[in-house]
Short mmCIF file of C-alpha atoms and ligand atoms in Angstrom, two decimals:
data_model
loop_
_atom_site.label_atom_id
_atom_site.label_comp_id
_atom_site.label_asym_id
_atom_site.label_seq_id
_atom_site.Cartn_x
_atom_site.Cartn_y
_atom_site.Cartn_z
CA MET A 1 -14.41 -63.17 -147.14
CA CYS A 2 -13.67 -63.25 -143.46
CA PHE A 3 -17.17 -64.41 -142.68
CA GLU A 4 -16.94 -67.10 -145.29
CA PHE A 5 -13.71 -68.44 -143.74
CA PHE A 6 -15.26 -68.40 -140.31
CA PHE A 7 -18.28 -70.33 -141.55
CA ILE A 8 -16.22 -73.01 -143.28
CA ALA A 9 -13.88 -73.42 -140.27
CA ASN A 10 -16.82 -73.91 -137.98
CA SER A 11 -18.61 -76.35 -140.15
CA VAL A 12 -15.45 -78.46 -140.44
CA ASN A 13 -14.99 -78.50 -136.68
CA LEU A 14 -18.53 -79.46 -135.86
CA ILE A 15 -19.34 -82.80 -137.43
CA ARG A 16 -22.51 -84.13 -135.82
CA MET A 17 -22.02 -87.73 -134.69
CA ILE A 18 -25.29 -87.97 -132.78
CA GLN A 19 -28.51 -85.98 -133.31
CA ILE A 20 -31.25 -86.39 -130.71
CA GLN A 21 -34.49 -85.03 -132.07
CA ASN A 22 -37.68 -84.33 -130.04
CA LEU A 23 -37.11 -87.46 -127.94
CA LYS A 24 -40.08 -88.38 -125.72
CA LYS A 25 -40.31 -91.24 -123.21
CA ARG A 26 -42.74 -92.08 -120.41
CA PHE A 27 -42.93 -94.99 -118.03
CA GLY A 28 -46.65 -95.33 -117.14
CA ASP A 29 -47.66 -91.92 -115.77
CA ASN A 30 -44.03 -90.83 -115.39
CA GLU A 31 -43.18 -88.51 -118.27
CA VAL A 32 -39.36 -88.63 -118.19
CA LEU A 33 -38.20 -87.19 -121.54
CA THR A 34 -40.60 -84.57 -122.88
CA GLY A 35 -38.82 -83.49 -126.08
CA VAL A 36 -35.02 -83.72 -125.89
CA ASN A 37 -33.12 -82.02 -128.70
CA LEU A 38 -29.37 -82.28 -128.66
CA ASP A 39 -26.51 -82.56 -131.18
CA ILE A 40 -23.29 -84.27 -130.07
CA HIS A 41 -20.26 -83.50 -132.19
CA SER A 42 -17.43 -85.79 -133.16
CA GLY A 43 -14.45 -85.50 -130.83
CA GLU A 44 -16.13 -83.38 -128.17
CA THR A 45 -16.53 -84.21 -124.48
CA LEU A 46 -20.11 -83.33 -123.68
CA VAL A 47 -21.05 -83.45 -119.99
CA ILE A 48 -24.71 -83.87 -119.10
CA ILE A 49 -25.86 -82.58 -115.67
CA GLY A 50 -29.23 -82.38 -114.00
CA LYS A 51 -31.17 -83.31 -110.87
CA SER A 52 -31.35 -86.90 -109.76
CA GLY A 53 -34.18 -88.73 -111.52
CA CYS A 54 -34.44 -86.11 -114.33
CA GLY A 55 -33.72 -88.72 -117.01
CA LYS A 56 -29.98 -88.60 -117.68
CA SER A 57 -29.49 -92.40 -117.63
CA VAL A 58 -32.68 -92.86 -119.64
CA LEU A 59 -31.33 -90.45 -122.27
CA LEU A 60 -27.98 -92.30 -122.50
CA LYS A 61 -29.78 -95.63 -122.97
CA HIS A 62 -31.71 -94.15 -125.91
CA ILE A 63 -28.46 -93.19 -127.65
CA ILE A 64 -27.52 -96.76 -128.15
CA GLY A 65 -31.06 -98.16 -128.47
CA LEU A 66 -31.18 -99.91 -125.10
CA LEU A 67 -34.45 -98.00 -124.71
CA MET A 68 -36.72 -97.02 -127.55
CA PRO A 69 -38.56 -93.65 -127.51
CA ASP A 70 -42.29 -93.11 -127.64
CA GLU A 71 -41.70 -90.25 -130.05
CA GLY A 72 -38.71 -88.62 -131.73
CA THR A 73 -35.51 -90.17 -132.87
CA VAL A 74 -31.76 -90.66 -132.36
CA ILE A 75 -29.67 -90.23 -135.50
CA ILE A 76 -26.18 -91.71 -135.53
CA GLU A 77 -23.92 -90.51 -138.37
CA GLY A 78 -26.96 -89.57 -140.45
CA ARG A 79 -29.18 -92.68 -139.82
CA SER A 80 -32.05 -93.00 -137.44
CA ILE A 81 -31.42 -95.90 -135.09
CA ASN A 82 -35.13 -96.16 -134.32
CA SER A 83 -35.99 -97.50 -137.74
CA MET A 84 -33.05 -99.99 -137.95
CA THR A 85 -33.25 -103.74 -137.95
CA ARG A 86 -31.74 -105.52 -134.92
CA LYS A 87 -28.71 -106.38 -137.03
CA GLU A 88 -28.15 -102.76 -138.10
CA LEU A 89 -28.58 -101.58 -134.51
CA PHE A 90 -26.08 -104.15 -133.36
CA ALA A 91 -23.55 -102.85 -135.88
CA VAL A 92 -24.11 -99.27 -134.66
CA ARG A 93 -23.66 -100.31 -131.04
CA LYS A 94 -20.16 -101.50 -131.91
CA LYS A 95 -19.21 -97.86 -132.40
CA PHE A 96 -20.00 -97.24 -128.70
CA GLY A 97 -18.50 -98.06 -125.29
CA PHE A 98 -20.85 -97.77 -122.38
CA LEU A 99 -19.70 -97.30 -118.79
CA PHE A 100 -22.82 -98.19 -116.80
CA GLN A 101 -23.87 -96.40 -113.62
CA GLY A 102 -22.37 -98.68 -110.98
CA ALA A 103 -19.57 -100.81 -112.35
CA ALA A 104 -21.80 -103.66 -113.53
CA LEU A 105 -18.99 -106.23 -113.67
CA PHE A 106 -19.71 -109.96 -113.54
CA ASP A 107 -18.57 -111.15 -110.11
CA SER A 108 -18.12 -114.74 -111.28
CA MET A 109 -15.63 -113.72 -113.92
CA THR A 110 -12.02 -112.60 -113.67
CA VAL A 111 -10.93 -109.14 -114.74
CA GLU A 112 -9.62 -110.58 -117.99
CA GLU A 113 -12.93 -112.30 -118.74
CA ASN A 114 -14.92 -109.19 -117.94
CA VAL A 115 -12.83 -106.93 -120.14
CA GLY A 116 -12.62 -109.40 -122.97
CA LEU A 117 -16.31 -110.37 -122.95
CA ALA A 118 -17.46 -108.28 -125.98
CA LEU A 119 -14.43 -109.41 -127.98
CA LYS A 120 -15.12 -113.07 -127.21
CA GLU A 121 -18.86 -112.82 -128.00
CA ASN A 122 -18.80 -110.48 -130.97
CA THR A 123 -15.50 -111.06 -132.80
CA LYS A 124 -13.60 -113.99 -134.33
CA MET A 125 -10.45 -113.09 -132.31
CA THR A 126 -8.43 -115.95 -130.86
CA ASN A 127 -7.92 -116.21 -127.09
CA ALA A 128 -4.35 -115.04 -127.52
CA GLU A 129 -5.45 -111.96 -129.44
CA ILE A 130 -8.12 -111.16 -126.87
CA SER A 131 -5.49 -111.51 -124.08
CA ARG A 132 -3.26 -109.05 -125.89
CA VAL A 133 -6.02 -106.47 -126.26
CA VAL A 134 -7.17 -106.95 -122.63
CA ALA A 135 -3.60 -106.37 -121.41
CA GLU A 136 -3.35 -103.26 -123.57
CA LYS A 137 -6.65 -101.80 -122.30
CA LEU A 138 -5.78 -102.57 -118.65
CA GLU A 139 -2.49 -100.83 -119.16
CA LEU A 140 -4.39 -97.78 -120.57
CA VAL A 141 -6.59 -97.53 -117.46
CA GLY A 142 -3.62 -97.95 -115.17
CA LEU A 143 -4.29 -101.52 -114.00
CA PRO A 144 -1.63 -103.66 -115.70
CA GLY A 145 -1.32 -107.22 -114.39
CA THR A 146 -4.77 -107.44 -112.76
CA GLN A 147 -6.13 -109.98 -115.26
CA LYS A 148 -6.55 -112.82 -112.81
CA MET A 149 -8.22 -110.79 -110.08
CA ARG A 150 -12.00 -110.96 -109.43
CA PRO A 151 -14.29 -107.96 -108.96
CA SER A 152 -14.66 -108.81 -105.24
CA ASP A 153 -10.85 -108.24 -104.92
CA LEU A 154 -11.08 -104.70 -106.31
CA SER A 155 -11.66 -101.32 -104.73
CA GLY A 156 -14.51 -99.11 -106.09
CA GLY A 157 -12.09 -97.05 -108.15
CA MET A 158 -10.44 -100.18 -109.55
CA LYS A 159 -13.87 -101.53 -110.54
CA LYS A 160 -14.63 -98.33 -112.44
CA ARG A 161 -11.32 -98.63 -114.23
CA VAL A 162 -11.99 -102.25 -115.18
CA SER A 163 -15.44 -101.24 -116.45
CA LEU A 164 -13.77 -98.55 -118.48
CA ALA A 165 -11.25 -101.01 -119.92
CA ARG A 166 -14.24 -103.13 -120.90
CA ALA A 167 -16.02 -100.10 -122.44
CA ILE A 168 -13.00 -99.40 -124.66
CA SER A 169 -12.15 -103.01 -125.50
CA THR A 170 -13.69 -102.81 -128.96
CA ASP A 171 -12.06 -99.42 -129.81
CA PRO A 172 -15.27 -97.43 -129.82
CA GLN A 173 -15.65 -94.12 -131.58
CA CYS A 174 -17.82 -92.79 -128.78
CA ILE A 175 -17.79 -93.60 -125.01
CA LEU A 176 -20.93 -93.00 -122.89
CA TYR A 177 -20.06 -92.58 -119.21
CA ASP A 178 -22.89 -92.81 -116.63
CA GLU A 179 -21.62 -91.32 -113.33
CA PRO A 180 -17.99 -92.42 -113.69
CA THR A 181 -16.86 -90.83 -110.42
CA THR A 182 -19.88 -91.39 -108.14
CA GLY A 183 -18.90 -93.08 -104.89
CA LEU A 184 -15.20 -92.39 -105.29
CA ASP A 185 -12.99 -90.23 -103.07
CA PRO A 186 -11.77 -86.90 -104.56
CA VAL A 187 -8.34 -88.32 -105.46
CA MET A 188 -9.78 -91.26 -107.30
CA SER A 189 -12.35 -89.03 -108.97
CA ASP A 190 -9.50 -86.84 -110.22
CA ASN A 191 -7.77 -89.95 -111.57
CA ILE A 192 -10.89 -91.05 -113.47
CA ASP A 193 -11.34 -87.51 -114.87
CA GLU A 194 -7.72 -87.59 -116.05
CA LEU A 195 -8.37 -90.94 -117.69
CA ILE A 196 -11.45 -89.64 -119.47
CA LYS A 197 -9.38 -86.72 -120.80
CA GLU A 198 -6.57 -89.01 -121.78
CA LEU A 199 -8.82 -91.39 -123.66
CA ALA A 200 -10.45 -88.47 -125.49
CA GLN A 201 -7.04 -87.25 -126.57
CA LYS A 202 -5.27 -90.58 -127.23
CA LEU A 203 -8.12 -92.43 -128.85
CA LYS A 204 -9.81 -89.34 -130.34
CA VAL A 205 -13.14 -90.60 -129.10
CA THR A 206 -16.33 -88.63 -128.67
CA SER A 207 -17.28 -88.66 -124.97
CA VAL A 208 -20.67 -88.16 -123.37
CA VAL A 209 -20.37 -87.99 -119.60
CA VAL A 210 -23.31 -87.94 -117.17
CA THR A 211 -22.18 -86.67 -113.78
CA HIS A 212 -23.24 -85.16 -110.45
CA ASP A 213 -19.68 -84.05 -109.90
CA ILE A 214 -19.54 -80.36 -110.72
CA PHE A 215 -15.74 -80.35 -110.42
CA SER A 216 -15.63 -82.95 -113.21
CA VAL A 217 -17.61 -80.62 -115.43
CA TYR A 218 -14.97 -77.89 -115.15
CA GLU A 219 -12.20 -80.47 -115.49
CA ILE A 220 -13.27 -82.43 -118.52
CA ALA A 221 -16.11 -80.78 -120.49
CA SER A 222 -15.71 -79.10 -123.82
CA ARG A 223 -19.45 -78.46 -123.60
CA VAL A 224 -22.12 -78.86 -120.96
CA ALA A 225 -25.78 -79.74 -121.33
CA MET A 226 -28.19 -79.39 -118.40
CA MET A 227 -31.44 -81.36 -118.32
CA GLU A 228 -34.53 -80.00 -116.62
CA GLY A 229 -38.20 -80.86 -117.03
CA GLY A 230 -37.40 -83.68 -119.45
CA LYS A 231 -35.69 -81.37 -121.88
CA ILE A 232 -32.26 -79.89 -122.50
CA TYR A 233 -32.49 -76.65 -120.56
CA PHE A 234 -29.03 -75.28 -121.30
CA THR A 235 -26.04 -75.95 -123.53
CA GLY A 236 -22.78 -74.05 -123.48
CA THR A 237 -19.21 -74.08 -122.45
CA PRO A 238 -18.24 -74.66 -118.75
CA GLN A 239 -17.35 -70.93 -118.64
CA GLU A 240 -20.81 -69.99 -119.91
CA LEU A 241 -22.37 -72.25 -117.28
CA VAL A 242 -20.42 -70.56 -114.47
CA GLU A 243 -21.26 -67.08 -115.73
CA THR A 244 -24.96 -67.59 -116.36
CA ASN A 245 -27.46 -65.62 -114.29
CA ASP A 246 -30.28 -68.07 -114.98
CA THR A 247 -31.96 -68.76 -111.58
CA GLU A 248 -32.71 -72.38 -112.26
CA ILE A 249 -29.07 -73.17 -113.17
CA ARG A 250 -27.65 -71.08 -110.27
CA THR A 251 -29.94 -72.93 -107.79
CA PHE A 252 -28.81 -76.29 -109.20
CA LEU A 253 -25.13 -75.37 -109.07
CA ASN A 254 -25.36 -73.97 -105.52
CA ARG A 255 -27.07 -77.15 -104.28
CA THR A 256 -24.54 -79.30 -106.04
CA ASP A 257 -21.65 -77.32 -104.60
CA LYS A 258 -23.02 -77.75 -101.09
CA LYS A 259 -23.31 -81.50 -101.52
CA ILE A 260 -19.63 -81.81 -102.38
N1 ATP B 301 -36.91 -99.12 -117.01
C1 ATP B 301 -37.59 -98.22 -116.34
N2 ATP B 301 -38.91 -98.48 -115.99
C2 ATP B 301 -39.61 -97.58 -115.30
N3 ATP B 301 -39.16 -96.34 -114.93
C3 ATP B 301 -37.89 -96.08 -115.22
C4 ATP B 301 -37.05 -97.00 -115.94
N4 ATP B 301 -35.82 -96.40 -116.08
C5 ATP B 301 -35.93 -95.20 -115.52
N5 ATP B 301 -37.13 -95.00 -115.00
C6 ATP B 301 -37.59 -93.75 -114.33
O1 ATP B 301 -37.22 -92.68 -115.13
C7 ATP B 301 -36.83 -91.56 -114.29
C8 ATP B 301 -35.49 -91.09 -114.74
O2 ATP B 301 -34.51 -92.08 -114.38
P1 ATP B 301 -32.97 -91.95 -114.68
O3 ATP B 301 -32.34 -93.19 -114.15
O4 ATP B 301 -32.77 -91.58 -116.08
O5 ATP B 301 -32.59 -90.70 -113.79
P2 ATP B 301 -31.16 -89.98 -113.63
O6 ATP B 301 -31.32 -88.59 -114.09
O7 ATP B 301 -30.17 -90.83 -114.30
O8 ATP B 301 -31.00 -90.02 -112.08
P3 ATP B 301 -29.64 -90.22 -111.19
O9 ATP B 301 -28.92 -88.93 -111.27
O10 ATP B 301 -30.21 -90.50 -109.80
O11 ATP B 301 -28.89 -91.39 -111.79
C9 ATP B 301 -36.91 -92.02 -112.89
O12 ATP B 301 -38.15 -91.58 -112.30
C10 ATP B 301 -36.91 -93.56 -112.99
O13 ATP B 301 -37.62 -94.11 -111.90
MG1 MG B 302 -28.61 -92.03 -113.64
#
């Protein structure tokens, strides 16, 4: 009886939004992903760590079909994106917000134009409606009233926030963050971490965060995945990560701690 209740409770909590199965990708001779298997659950904040160049950004890009695998598949809410038509893939992408590594804002556009870009291009919303949504998202990331500024007028932290406002402009179910705190000072990094937590709670989004910042892991993760050798080497809670005796993980954590 008890066991049955436990099983049901767990299966209710863990709804798989994304399933990554045996994903393989090489660029020429460079074998980057050698068989990634990973489930990402609805509503969780999964943080992905691993050495520079191990394939974290490449993995994120596969999740929304910006890169296609040589083998294996990504399944979103039960459907493989690798056998979808362009139109179907486009519809799936609307469920996602992507914060690219580096802010990737368009310098020639204002903050308002940057944040409202996807709404202008992909919806039938009027300019007034777009302005209202942009104002609301800028408010959410703590930058109200910056609509007329240009990326060149913004600090690094502000640019990240504007990129985040852009990533959430379409009310995504899942936000993919690629190095959201890299290049920021500790205070600004903390602010961004707070924002990631707030968005997860307020918007009930699923969050996948790639980071080098080990403090962020402890701050925001409900679960951690570590990549090594083109595969997922470890998954567990932040507590399990801290307590592991695995030499590979300990070496990685010690090096990362020293860098900070
Ligand atoms: N479009 C591409 N064409 C060729 N090689 C690529 C391409 N994208 C990534 N790579 C290579 O794949 C490997 C993994 O790159 P990736 O950007 O995923 O690393 P990362 O883990 O995100 O590193 P970092 O922590 O420094 O951001 C690297 O060797 C990179 O040079
Ligand atoms: Mg990267």
